[in-house]
PDB file of C-alpha atoms in Angstrom:
ATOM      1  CA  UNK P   1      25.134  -1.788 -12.295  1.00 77.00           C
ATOM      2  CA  UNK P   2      21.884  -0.250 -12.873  1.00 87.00           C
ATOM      3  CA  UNK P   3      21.163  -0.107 -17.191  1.00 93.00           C
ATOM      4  CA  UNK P   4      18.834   2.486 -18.160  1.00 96.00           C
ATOM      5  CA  UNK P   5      16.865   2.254 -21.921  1.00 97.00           C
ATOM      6  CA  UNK P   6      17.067   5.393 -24.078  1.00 96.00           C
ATOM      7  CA  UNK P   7      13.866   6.361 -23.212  1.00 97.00           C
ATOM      8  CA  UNK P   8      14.481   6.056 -19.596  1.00 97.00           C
ATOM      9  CA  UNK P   9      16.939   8.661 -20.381  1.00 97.00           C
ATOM     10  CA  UNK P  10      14.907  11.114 -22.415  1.00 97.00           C
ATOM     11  CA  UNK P  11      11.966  10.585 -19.115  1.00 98.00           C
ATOM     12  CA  UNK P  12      14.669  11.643 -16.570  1.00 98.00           C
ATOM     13  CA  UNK P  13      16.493  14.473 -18.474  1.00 97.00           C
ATOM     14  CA  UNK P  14      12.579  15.784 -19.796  1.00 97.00           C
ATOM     15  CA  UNK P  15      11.566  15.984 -15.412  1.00 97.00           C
ATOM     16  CA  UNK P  16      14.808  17.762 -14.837  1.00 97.00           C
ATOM     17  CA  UNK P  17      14.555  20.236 -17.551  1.00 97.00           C
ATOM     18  CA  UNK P  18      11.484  21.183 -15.649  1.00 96.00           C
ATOM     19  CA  UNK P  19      13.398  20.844 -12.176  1.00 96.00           C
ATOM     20  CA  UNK P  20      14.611  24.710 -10.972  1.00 96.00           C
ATOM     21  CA  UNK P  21      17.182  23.736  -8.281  1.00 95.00           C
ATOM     22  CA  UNK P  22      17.684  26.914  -6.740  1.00 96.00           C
ATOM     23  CA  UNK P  23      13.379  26.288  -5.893  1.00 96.00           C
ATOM     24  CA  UNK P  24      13.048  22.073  -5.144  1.00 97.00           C
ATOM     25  CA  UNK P  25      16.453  21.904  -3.269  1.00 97.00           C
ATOM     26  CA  UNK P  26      15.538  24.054  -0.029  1.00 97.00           C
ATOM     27  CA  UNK P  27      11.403  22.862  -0.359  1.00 97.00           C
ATOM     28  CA  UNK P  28      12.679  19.227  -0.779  1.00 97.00           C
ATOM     29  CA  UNK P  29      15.075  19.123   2.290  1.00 97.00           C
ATOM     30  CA  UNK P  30      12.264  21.347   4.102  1.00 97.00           C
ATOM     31  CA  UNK P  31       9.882  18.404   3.838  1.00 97.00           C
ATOM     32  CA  UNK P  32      12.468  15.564   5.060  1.00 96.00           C
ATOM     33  CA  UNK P  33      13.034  17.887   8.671  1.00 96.00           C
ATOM     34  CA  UNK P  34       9.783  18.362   8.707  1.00 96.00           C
ATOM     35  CA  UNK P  35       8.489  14.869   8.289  1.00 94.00           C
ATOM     36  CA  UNK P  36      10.930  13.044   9.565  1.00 92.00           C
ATOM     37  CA  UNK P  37      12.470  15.597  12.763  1.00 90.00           C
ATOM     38  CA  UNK P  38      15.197  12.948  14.033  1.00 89.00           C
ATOM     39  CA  UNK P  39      16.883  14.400  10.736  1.00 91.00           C
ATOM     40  CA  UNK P  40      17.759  17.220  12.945  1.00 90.00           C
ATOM     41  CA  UNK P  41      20.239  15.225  14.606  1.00 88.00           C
ATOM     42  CA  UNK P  42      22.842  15.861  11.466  1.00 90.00           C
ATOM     43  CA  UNK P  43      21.885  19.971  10.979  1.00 93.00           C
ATOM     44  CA  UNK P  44      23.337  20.803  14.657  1.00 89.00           C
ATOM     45  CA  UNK P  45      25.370  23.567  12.907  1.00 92.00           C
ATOM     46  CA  UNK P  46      22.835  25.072  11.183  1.00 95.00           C
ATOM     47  CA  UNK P  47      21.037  27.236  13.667  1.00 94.00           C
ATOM     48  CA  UNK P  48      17.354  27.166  14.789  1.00 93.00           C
ATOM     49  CA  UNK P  49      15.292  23.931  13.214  1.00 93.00           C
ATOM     50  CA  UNK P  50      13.138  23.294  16.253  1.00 90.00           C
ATOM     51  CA  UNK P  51       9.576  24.501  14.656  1.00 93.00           C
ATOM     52  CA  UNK P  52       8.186  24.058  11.221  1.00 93.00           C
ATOM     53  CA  UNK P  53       8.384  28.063  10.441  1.00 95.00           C
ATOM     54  CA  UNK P  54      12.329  27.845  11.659  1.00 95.00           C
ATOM     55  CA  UNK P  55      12.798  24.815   9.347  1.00 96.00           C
ATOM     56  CA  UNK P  56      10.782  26.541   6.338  1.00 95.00           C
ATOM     57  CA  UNK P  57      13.306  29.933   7.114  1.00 96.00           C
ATOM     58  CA  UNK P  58      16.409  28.644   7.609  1.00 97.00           C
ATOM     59  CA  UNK P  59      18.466  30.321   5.635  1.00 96.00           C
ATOM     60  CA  UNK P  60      21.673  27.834   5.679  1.00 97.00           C
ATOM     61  CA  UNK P  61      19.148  24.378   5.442  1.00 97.00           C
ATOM     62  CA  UNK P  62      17.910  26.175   2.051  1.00 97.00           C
ATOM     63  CA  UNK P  63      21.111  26.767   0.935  1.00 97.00           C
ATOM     64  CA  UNK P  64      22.551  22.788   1.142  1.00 96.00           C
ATOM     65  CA  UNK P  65      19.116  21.660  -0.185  1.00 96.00           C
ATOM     66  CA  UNK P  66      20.309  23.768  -3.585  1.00 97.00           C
ATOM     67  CA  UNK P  67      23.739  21.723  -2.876  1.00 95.00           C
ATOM     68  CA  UNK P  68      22.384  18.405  -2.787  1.00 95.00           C
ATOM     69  CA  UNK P  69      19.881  19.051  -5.983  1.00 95.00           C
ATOM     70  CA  UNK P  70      23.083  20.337  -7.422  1.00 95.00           C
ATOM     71  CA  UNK P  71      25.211  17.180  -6.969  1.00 94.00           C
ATOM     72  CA  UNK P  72      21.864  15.482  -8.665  1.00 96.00           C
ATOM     73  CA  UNK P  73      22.360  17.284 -11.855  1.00 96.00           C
ATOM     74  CA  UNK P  74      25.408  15.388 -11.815  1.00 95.00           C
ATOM     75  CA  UNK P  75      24.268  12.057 -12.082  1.00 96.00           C
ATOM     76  CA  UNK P  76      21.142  13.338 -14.718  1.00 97.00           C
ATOM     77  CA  UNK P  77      24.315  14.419 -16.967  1.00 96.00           C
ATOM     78  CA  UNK P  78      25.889  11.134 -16.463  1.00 95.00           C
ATOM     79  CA  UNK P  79      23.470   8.543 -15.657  1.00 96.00           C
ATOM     80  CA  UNK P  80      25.842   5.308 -16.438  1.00 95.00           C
ATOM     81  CA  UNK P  81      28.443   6.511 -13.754  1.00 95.00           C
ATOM     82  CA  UNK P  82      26.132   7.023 -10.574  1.00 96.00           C
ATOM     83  CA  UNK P  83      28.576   5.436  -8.450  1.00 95.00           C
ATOM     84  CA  UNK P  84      31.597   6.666  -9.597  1.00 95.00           C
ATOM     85  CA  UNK P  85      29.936   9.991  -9.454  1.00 94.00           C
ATOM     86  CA  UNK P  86      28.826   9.985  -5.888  1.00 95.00           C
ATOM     87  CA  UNK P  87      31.568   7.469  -4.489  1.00 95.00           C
ATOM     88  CA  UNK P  88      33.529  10.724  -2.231  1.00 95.00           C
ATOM     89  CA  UNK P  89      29.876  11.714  -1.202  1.00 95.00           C
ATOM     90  CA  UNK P  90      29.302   8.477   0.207  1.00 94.00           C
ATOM     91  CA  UNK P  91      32.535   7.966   1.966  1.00 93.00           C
ATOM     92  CA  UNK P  92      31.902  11.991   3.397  1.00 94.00           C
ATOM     93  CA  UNK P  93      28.809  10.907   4.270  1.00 92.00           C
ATOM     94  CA  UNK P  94      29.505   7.831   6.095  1.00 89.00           C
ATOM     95  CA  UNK P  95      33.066   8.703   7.908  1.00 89.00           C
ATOM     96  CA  UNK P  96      32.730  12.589   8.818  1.00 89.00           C
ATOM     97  CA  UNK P  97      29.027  13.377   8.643  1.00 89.00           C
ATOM     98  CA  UNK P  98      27.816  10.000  10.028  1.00 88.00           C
ATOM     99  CA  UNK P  99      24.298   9.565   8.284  1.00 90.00           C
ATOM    100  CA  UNK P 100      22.271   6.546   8.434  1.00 88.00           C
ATOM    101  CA  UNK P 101      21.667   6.024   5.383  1.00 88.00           C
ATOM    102  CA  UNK P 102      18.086   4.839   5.367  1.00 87.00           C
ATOM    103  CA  UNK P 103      17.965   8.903   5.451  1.00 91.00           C
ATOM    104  CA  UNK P 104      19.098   8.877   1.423  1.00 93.00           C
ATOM    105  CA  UNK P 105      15.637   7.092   1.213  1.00 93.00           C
ATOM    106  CA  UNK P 106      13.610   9.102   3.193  1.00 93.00           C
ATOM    107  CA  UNK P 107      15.510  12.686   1.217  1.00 96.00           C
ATOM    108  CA  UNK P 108      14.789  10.767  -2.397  1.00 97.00           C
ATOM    109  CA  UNK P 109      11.256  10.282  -1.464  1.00 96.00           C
ATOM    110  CA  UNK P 110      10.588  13.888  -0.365  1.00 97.00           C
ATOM    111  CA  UNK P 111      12.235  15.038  -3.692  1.00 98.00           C
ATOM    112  CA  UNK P 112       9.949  13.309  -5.388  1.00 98.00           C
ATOM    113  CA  UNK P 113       6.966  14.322  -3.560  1.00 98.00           C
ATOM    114  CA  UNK P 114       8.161  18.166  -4.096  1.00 98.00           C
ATOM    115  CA  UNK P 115       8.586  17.734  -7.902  1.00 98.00           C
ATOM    116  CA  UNK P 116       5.301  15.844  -8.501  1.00 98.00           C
ATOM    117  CA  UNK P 117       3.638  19.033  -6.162  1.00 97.00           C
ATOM    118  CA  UNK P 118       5.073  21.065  -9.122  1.00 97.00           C
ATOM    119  CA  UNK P 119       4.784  18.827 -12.254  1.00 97.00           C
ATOM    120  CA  UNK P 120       0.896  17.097 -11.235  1.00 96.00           C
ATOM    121  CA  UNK P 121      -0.217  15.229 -13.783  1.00 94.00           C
ATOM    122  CA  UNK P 122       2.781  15.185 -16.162  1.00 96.00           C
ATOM    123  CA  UNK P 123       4.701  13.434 -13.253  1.00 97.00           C
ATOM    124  CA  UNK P 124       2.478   9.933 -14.032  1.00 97.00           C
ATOM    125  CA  UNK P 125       3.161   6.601 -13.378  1.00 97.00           C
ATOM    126  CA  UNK P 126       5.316   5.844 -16.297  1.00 97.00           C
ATOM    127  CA  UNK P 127       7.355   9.030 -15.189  1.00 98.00           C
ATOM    128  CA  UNK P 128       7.318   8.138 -11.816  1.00 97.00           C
ATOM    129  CA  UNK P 129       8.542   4.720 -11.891  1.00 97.00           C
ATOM    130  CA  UNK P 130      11.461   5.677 -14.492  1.00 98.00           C
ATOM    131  CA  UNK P 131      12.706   8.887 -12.048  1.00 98.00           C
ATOM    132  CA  UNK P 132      12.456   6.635  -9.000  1.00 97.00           C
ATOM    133  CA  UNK P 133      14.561   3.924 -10.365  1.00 97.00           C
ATOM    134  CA  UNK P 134      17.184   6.924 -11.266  1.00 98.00           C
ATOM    135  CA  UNK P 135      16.556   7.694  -7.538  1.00 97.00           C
ATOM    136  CA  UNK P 136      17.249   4.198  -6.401  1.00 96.00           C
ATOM    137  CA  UNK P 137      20.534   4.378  -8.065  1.00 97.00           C
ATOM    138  CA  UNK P 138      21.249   7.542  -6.612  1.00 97.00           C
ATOM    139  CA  UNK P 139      20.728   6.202  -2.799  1.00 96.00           C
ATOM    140  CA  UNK P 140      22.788   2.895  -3.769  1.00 95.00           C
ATOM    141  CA  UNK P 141      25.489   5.147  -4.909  1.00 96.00           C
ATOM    142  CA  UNK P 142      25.587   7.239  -1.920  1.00 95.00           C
ATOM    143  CA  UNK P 143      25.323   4.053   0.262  1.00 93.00           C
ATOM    144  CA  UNK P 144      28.161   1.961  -1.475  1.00 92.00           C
ATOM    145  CA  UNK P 145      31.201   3.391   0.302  1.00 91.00           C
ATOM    146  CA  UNK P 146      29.454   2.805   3.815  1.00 89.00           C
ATOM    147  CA  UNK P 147      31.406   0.388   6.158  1.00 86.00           C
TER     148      UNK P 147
ATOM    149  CA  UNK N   1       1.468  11.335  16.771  1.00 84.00           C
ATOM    150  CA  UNK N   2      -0.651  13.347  15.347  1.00 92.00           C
ATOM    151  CA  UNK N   3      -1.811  16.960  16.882  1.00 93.00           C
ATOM    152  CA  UNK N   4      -5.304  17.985  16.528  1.00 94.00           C
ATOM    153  CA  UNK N   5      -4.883  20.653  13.799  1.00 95.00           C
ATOM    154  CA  UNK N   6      -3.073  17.945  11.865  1.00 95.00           C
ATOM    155  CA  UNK N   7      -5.961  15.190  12.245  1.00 96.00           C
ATOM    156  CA  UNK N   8      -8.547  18.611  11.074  1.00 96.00           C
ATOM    157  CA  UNK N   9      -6.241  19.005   8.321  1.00 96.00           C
ATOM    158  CA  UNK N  10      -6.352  15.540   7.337  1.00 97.00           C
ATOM    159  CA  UNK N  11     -10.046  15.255   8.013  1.00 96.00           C
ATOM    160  CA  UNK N  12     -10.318  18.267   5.316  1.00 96.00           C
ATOM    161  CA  UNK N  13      -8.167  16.791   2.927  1.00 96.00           C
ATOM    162  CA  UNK N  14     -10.137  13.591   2.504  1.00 96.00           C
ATOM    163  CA  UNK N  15     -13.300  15.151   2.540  1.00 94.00           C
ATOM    164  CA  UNK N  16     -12.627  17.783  -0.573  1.00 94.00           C
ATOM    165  CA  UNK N  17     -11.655  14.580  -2.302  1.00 95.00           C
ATOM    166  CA  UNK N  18     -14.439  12.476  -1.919  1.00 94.00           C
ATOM    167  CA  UNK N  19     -16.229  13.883  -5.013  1.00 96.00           C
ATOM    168  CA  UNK N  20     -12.608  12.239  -6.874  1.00 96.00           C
ATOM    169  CA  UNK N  21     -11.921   9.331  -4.421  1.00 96.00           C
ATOM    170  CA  UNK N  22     -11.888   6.683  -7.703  1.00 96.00           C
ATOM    171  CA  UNK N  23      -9.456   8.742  -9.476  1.00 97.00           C
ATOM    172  CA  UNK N  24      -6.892   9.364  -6.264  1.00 97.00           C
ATOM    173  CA  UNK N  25      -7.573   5.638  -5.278  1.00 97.00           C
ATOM    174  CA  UNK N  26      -6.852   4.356  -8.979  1.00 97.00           C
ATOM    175  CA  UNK N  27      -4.079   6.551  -9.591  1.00 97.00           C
ATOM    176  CA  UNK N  28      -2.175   5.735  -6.177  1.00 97.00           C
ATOM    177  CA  UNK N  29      -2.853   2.076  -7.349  1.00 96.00           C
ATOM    178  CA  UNK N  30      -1.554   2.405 -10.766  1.00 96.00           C
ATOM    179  CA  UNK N  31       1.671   4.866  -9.721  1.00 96.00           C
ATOM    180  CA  UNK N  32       2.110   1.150  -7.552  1.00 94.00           C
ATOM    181  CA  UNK N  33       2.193  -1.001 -10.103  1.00 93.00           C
ATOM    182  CA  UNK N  34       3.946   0.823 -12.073  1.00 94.00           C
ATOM    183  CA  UNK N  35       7.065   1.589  -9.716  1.00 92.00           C
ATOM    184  CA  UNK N  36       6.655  -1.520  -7.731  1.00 88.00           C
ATOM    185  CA  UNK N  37       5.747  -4.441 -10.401  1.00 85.00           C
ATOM    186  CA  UNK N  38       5.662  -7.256  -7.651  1.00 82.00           C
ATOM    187  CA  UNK N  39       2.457  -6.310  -6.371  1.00 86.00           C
ATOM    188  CA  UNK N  40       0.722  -6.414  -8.782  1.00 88.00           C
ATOM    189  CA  UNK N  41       0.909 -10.455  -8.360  1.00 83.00           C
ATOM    190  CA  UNK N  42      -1.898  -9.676  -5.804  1.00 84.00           C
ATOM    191  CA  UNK N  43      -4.401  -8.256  -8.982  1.00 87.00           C
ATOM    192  CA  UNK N  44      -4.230 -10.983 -11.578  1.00 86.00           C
ATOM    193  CA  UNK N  45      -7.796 -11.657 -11.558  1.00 87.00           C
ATOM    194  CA  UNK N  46      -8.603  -8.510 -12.335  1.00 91.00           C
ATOM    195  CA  UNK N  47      -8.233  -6.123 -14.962  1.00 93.00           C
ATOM    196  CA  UNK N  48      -5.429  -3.110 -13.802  1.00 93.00           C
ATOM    197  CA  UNK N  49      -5.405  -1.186 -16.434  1.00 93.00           C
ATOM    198  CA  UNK N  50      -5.572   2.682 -15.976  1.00 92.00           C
ATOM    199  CA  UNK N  51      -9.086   3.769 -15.677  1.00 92.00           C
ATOM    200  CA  UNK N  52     -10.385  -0.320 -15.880  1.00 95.00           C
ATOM    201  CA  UNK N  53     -13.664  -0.177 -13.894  1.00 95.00           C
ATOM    202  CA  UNK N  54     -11.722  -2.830 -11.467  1.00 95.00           C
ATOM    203  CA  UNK N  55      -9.137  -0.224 -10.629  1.00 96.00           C
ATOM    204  CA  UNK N  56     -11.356   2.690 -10.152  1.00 96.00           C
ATOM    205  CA  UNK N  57     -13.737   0.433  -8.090  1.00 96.00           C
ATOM    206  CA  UNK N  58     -11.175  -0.872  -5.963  1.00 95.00           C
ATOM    207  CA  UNK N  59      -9.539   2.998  -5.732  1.00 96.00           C
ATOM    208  CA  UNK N  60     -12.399   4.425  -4.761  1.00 96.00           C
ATOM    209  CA  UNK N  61     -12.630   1.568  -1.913  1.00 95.00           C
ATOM    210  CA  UNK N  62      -9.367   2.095  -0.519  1.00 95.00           C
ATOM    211  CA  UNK N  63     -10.400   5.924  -0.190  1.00 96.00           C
ATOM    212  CA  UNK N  64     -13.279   5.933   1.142  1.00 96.00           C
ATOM    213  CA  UNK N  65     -11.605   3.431   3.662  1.00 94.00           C
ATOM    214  CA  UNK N  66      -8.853   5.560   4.217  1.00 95.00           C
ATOM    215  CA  UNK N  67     -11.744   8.720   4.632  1.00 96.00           C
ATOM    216  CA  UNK N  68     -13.389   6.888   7.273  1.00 94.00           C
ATOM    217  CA  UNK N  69     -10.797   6.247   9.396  1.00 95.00           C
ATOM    218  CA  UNK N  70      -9.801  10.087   9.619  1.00 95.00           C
ATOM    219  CA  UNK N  71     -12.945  10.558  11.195  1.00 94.00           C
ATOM    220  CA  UNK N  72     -11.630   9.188  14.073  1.00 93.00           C
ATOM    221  CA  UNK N  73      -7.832   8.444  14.177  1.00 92.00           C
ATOM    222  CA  UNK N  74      -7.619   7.301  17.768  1.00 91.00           C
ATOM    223  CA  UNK N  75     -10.801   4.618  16.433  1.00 93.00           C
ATOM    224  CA  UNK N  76      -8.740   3.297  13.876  1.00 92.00           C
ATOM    225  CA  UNK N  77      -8.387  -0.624  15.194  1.00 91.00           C
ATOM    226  CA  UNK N  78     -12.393  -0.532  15.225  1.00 93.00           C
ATOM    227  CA  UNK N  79     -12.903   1.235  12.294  1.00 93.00           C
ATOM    228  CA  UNK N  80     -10.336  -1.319  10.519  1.00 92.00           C
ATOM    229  CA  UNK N  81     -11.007  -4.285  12.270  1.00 92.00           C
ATOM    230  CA  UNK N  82     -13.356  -6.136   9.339  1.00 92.00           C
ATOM    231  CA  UNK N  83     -10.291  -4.707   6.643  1.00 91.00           C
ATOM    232  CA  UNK N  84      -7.712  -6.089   8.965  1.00 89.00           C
ATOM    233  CA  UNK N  85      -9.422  -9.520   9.291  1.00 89.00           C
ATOM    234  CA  UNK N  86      -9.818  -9.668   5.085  1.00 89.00           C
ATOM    235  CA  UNK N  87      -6.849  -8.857   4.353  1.00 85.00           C
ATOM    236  CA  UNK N  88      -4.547 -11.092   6.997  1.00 82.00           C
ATOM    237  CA  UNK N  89      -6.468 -14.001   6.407  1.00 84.00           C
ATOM    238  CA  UNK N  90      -8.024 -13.784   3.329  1.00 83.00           C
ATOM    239  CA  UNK N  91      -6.378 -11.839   0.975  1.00 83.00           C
ATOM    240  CA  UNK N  92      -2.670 -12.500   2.959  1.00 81.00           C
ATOM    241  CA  UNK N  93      -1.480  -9.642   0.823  1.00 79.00           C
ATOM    242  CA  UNK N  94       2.079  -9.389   2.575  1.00 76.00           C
ATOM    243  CA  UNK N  95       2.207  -6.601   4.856  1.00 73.00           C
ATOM    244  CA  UNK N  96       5.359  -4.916   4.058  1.00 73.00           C
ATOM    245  CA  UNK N  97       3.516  -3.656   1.031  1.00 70.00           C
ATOM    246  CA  UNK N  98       1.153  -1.262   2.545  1.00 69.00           C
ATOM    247  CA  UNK N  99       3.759   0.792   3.808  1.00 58.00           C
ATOM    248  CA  UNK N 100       6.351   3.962   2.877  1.00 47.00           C
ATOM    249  CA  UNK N 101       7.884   2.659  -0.486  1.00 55.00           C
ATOM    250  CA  UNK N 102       4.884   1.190  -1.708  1.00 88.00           C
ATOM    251  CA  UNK N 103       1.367   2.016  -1.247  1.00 93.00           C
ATOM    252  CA  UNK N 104       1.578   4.691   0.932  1.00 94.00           C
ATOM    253  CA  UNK N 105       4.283   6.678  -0.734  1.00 95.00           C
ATOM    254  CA  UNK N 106       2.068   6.292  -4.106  1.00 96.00           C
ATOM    255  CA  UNK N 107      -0.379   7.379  -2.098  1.00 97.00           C
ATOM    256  CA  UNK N 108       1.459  10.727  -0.897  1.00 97.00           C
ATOM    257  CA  UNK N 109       2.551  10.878  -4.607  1.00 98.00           C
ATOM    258  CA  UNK N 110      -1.255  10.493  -5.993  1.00 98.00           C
ATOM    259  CA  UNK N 111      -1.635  13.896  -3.589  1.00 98.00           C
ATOM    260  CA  UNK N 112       1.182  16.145  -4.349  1.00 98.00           C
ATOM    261  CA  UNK N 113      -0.094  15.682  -8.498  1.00 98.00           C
ATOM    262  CA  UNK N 114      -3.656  16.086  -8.051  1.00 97.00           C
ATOM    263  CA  UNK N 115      -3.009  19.401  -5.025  1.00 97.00           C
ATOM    264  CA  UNK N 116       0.194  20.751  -5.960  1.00 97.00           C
ATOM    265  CA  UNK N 117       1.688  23.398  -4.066  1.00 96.00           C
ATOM    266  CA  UNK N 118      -1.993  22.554  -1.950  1.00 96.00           C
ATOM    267  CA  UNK N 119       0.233  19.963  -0.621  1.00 97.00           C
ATOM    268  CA  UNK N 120       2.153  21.522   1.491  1.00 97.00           C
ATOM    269  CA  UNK N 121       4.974  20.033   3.912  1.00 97.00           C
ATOM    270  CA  UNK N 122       2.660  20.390   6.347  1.00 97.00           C
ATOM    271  CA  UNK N 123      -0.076  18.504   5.059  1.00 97.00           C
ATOM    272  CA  UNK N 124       2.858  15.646   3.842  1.00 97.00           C
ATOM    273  CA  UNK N 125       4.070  15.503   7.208  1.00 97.00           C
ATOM    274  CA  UNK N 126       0.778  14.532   8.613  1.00 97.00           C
ATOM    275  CA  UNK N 127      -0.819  12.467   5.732  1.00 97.00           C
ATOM    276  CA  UNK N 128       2.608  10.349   5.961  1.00 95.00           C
ATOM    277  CA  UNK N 129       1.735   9.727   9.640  1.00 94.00           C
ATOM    278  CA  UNK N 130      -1.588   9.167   9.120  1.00 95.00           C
ATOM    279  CA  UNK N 131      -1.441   7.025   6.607  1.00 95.00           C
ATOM    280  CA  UNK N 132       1.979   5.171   8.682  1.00 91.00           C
ATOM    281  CA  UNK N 133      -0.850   4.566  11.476  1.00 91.00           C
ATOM    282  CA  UNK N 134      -3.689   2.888   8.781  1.00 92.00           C
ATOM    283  CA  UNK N 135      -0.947   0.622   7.314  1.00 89.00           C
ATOM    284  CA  UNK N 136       0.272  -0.072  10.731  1.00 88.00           C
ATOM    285  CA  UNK N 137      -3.490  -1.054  12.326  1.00 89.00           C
ATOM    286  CA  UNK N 138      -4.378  -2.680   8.835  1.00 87.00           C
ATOM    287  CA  UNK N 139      -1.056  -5.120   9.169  1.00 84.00           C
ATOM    288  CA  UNK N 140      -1.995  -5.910  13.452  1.00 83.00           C
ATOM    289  CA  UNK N 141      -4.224  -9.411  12.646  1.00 81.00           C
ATOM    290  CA  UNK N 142      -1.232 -10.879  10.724  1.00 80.00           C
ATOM    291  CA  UNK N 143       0.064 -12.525  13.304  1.00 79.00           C
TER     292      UNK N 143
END
């Protein structure tokens, strides 16, 4: 199980205090179709996402990118139960929504890319290590249920 | 693949950041060694502390590298040819280390904090292929 320090703590809770979820979720998810298209493949039900201006205007991908920055609060408030706290995630994920997972990767990474565009030089190395290590934990815990 | 309005935007990027190519290079370097300890093992002969005049030397190299070869994308195995050659058989720094995870996502990192909402998911999109296609030429001499 991943152990986090007190002040790796304090680092992620101080970058999601700045974090406005209702703003990174949609941007976030956004930059994963958008960078990575064969994402597409698991937003069939979500309308038009075959052009960068219908991805950026999609109303419902906005709306579960504010979902899935939701369920990260989650894990910020909790930090020592990642897995417990995204275990029925993972199992959704892998039985009824059938995601590769390598995509938790690709969504963690554009997460991070969209809150350093916002925090600049605050987000530094020390913070950027520390929040991608909470990350990493994140994408283990929604991989753990796969089989 | 990249279209052509995403190799102009890339070709603009690099160029408004020559003026600052030690501090991007240095700072992509140290968000590395930071996040991904392991390499520095390839750096213990020189000093990698932040703003060392190793790391902003060897930053600014790596950009102005990386600025050259977005002259001409479809050039890149001549442009990189002498960098390929150095660092397969000299340097044998192992190749899965230039890619997504490691440099190059510090890389895309070092960007979004020094353009901010500059960097937009268009501009990601193609400096994470771009930079997928240097880390992919650089790695072709290993074997």
């Amino acid at each position: 199980m991943v152990k986090f320090t007190e002040q790796e703590r304090d680092v992620v809770r101080a970058v999601w205090e700045k974090v406005d979820v209702d703003e990174i979720g949609p941007e976030a998810l956004i930059r994963v179709l958008i960078t990575y298209p064969w994402t597409e493949r698991y937003f069939g039900k979500f309308g038009d996402l075959f052009s960068i201006s219908a991805v950026s205007t999609n109303a419902k991908l906005a709306e579960h990118g504010k979902v899935v920055l939701r369920s990260l609060g989650r894990a910020v408030e909790d930090m020592d139960n990642i897995k417990k706290t995204y275990a029925e995630l993972s199992r959704l994920h892998c039985e009824k929504i059938h995601v590769d997972p390598d995509n938790f990767r690709l969504l963690a990474d554009c997460i991070t890319i969209t809150i350093a565009c916002k925090l600049k030089s605050t987000f530094n190395s020390n913070v950027q290590a520390t929040w991608q290590k909470f990350l990493t934990a994140v994408v283990e815990a929604m991989t753990s249920q796969y089989n | 693949m990249l279209s052509k309005k995403e190799k102009e935007l890339i070709i603009e990027i690099w160029e408004k950041l020559t003026p600052v190519a030690a501090d991007i290079g240095s700072d992509a370097l140290l968000r590395m060694f930071a996040s991904y300890p392991g390499t520095k093992t390839y750096f213990s002969h020189l000093d990698i502390s932040a703003r060392s005049r190793h790391l902003l030397f060897h930053g600014k190299k790596i950009v102005q590298a990386i600025t050259e070869g977005a002259k001409d994308i479809s050039q890149l195995t001549v442009t990189l040819a002498p960098l390929q050659t150095l660092h397969a058989y000299q340097l044998r720094i192992d190749p899965t280390n230039f890619k997504v995870q490691l440099f190059s996502h510090c890389m895309l990192v070092a960007l979004a904090c020094h353009m901010g909402d500059d960097f937009t998911a268009v501009a990601h999109a193609a400096m994470d292929k771009f930079l997928s296609a240097f880390a992919a030429v650089l790695a072709e001499k290993y074997r």
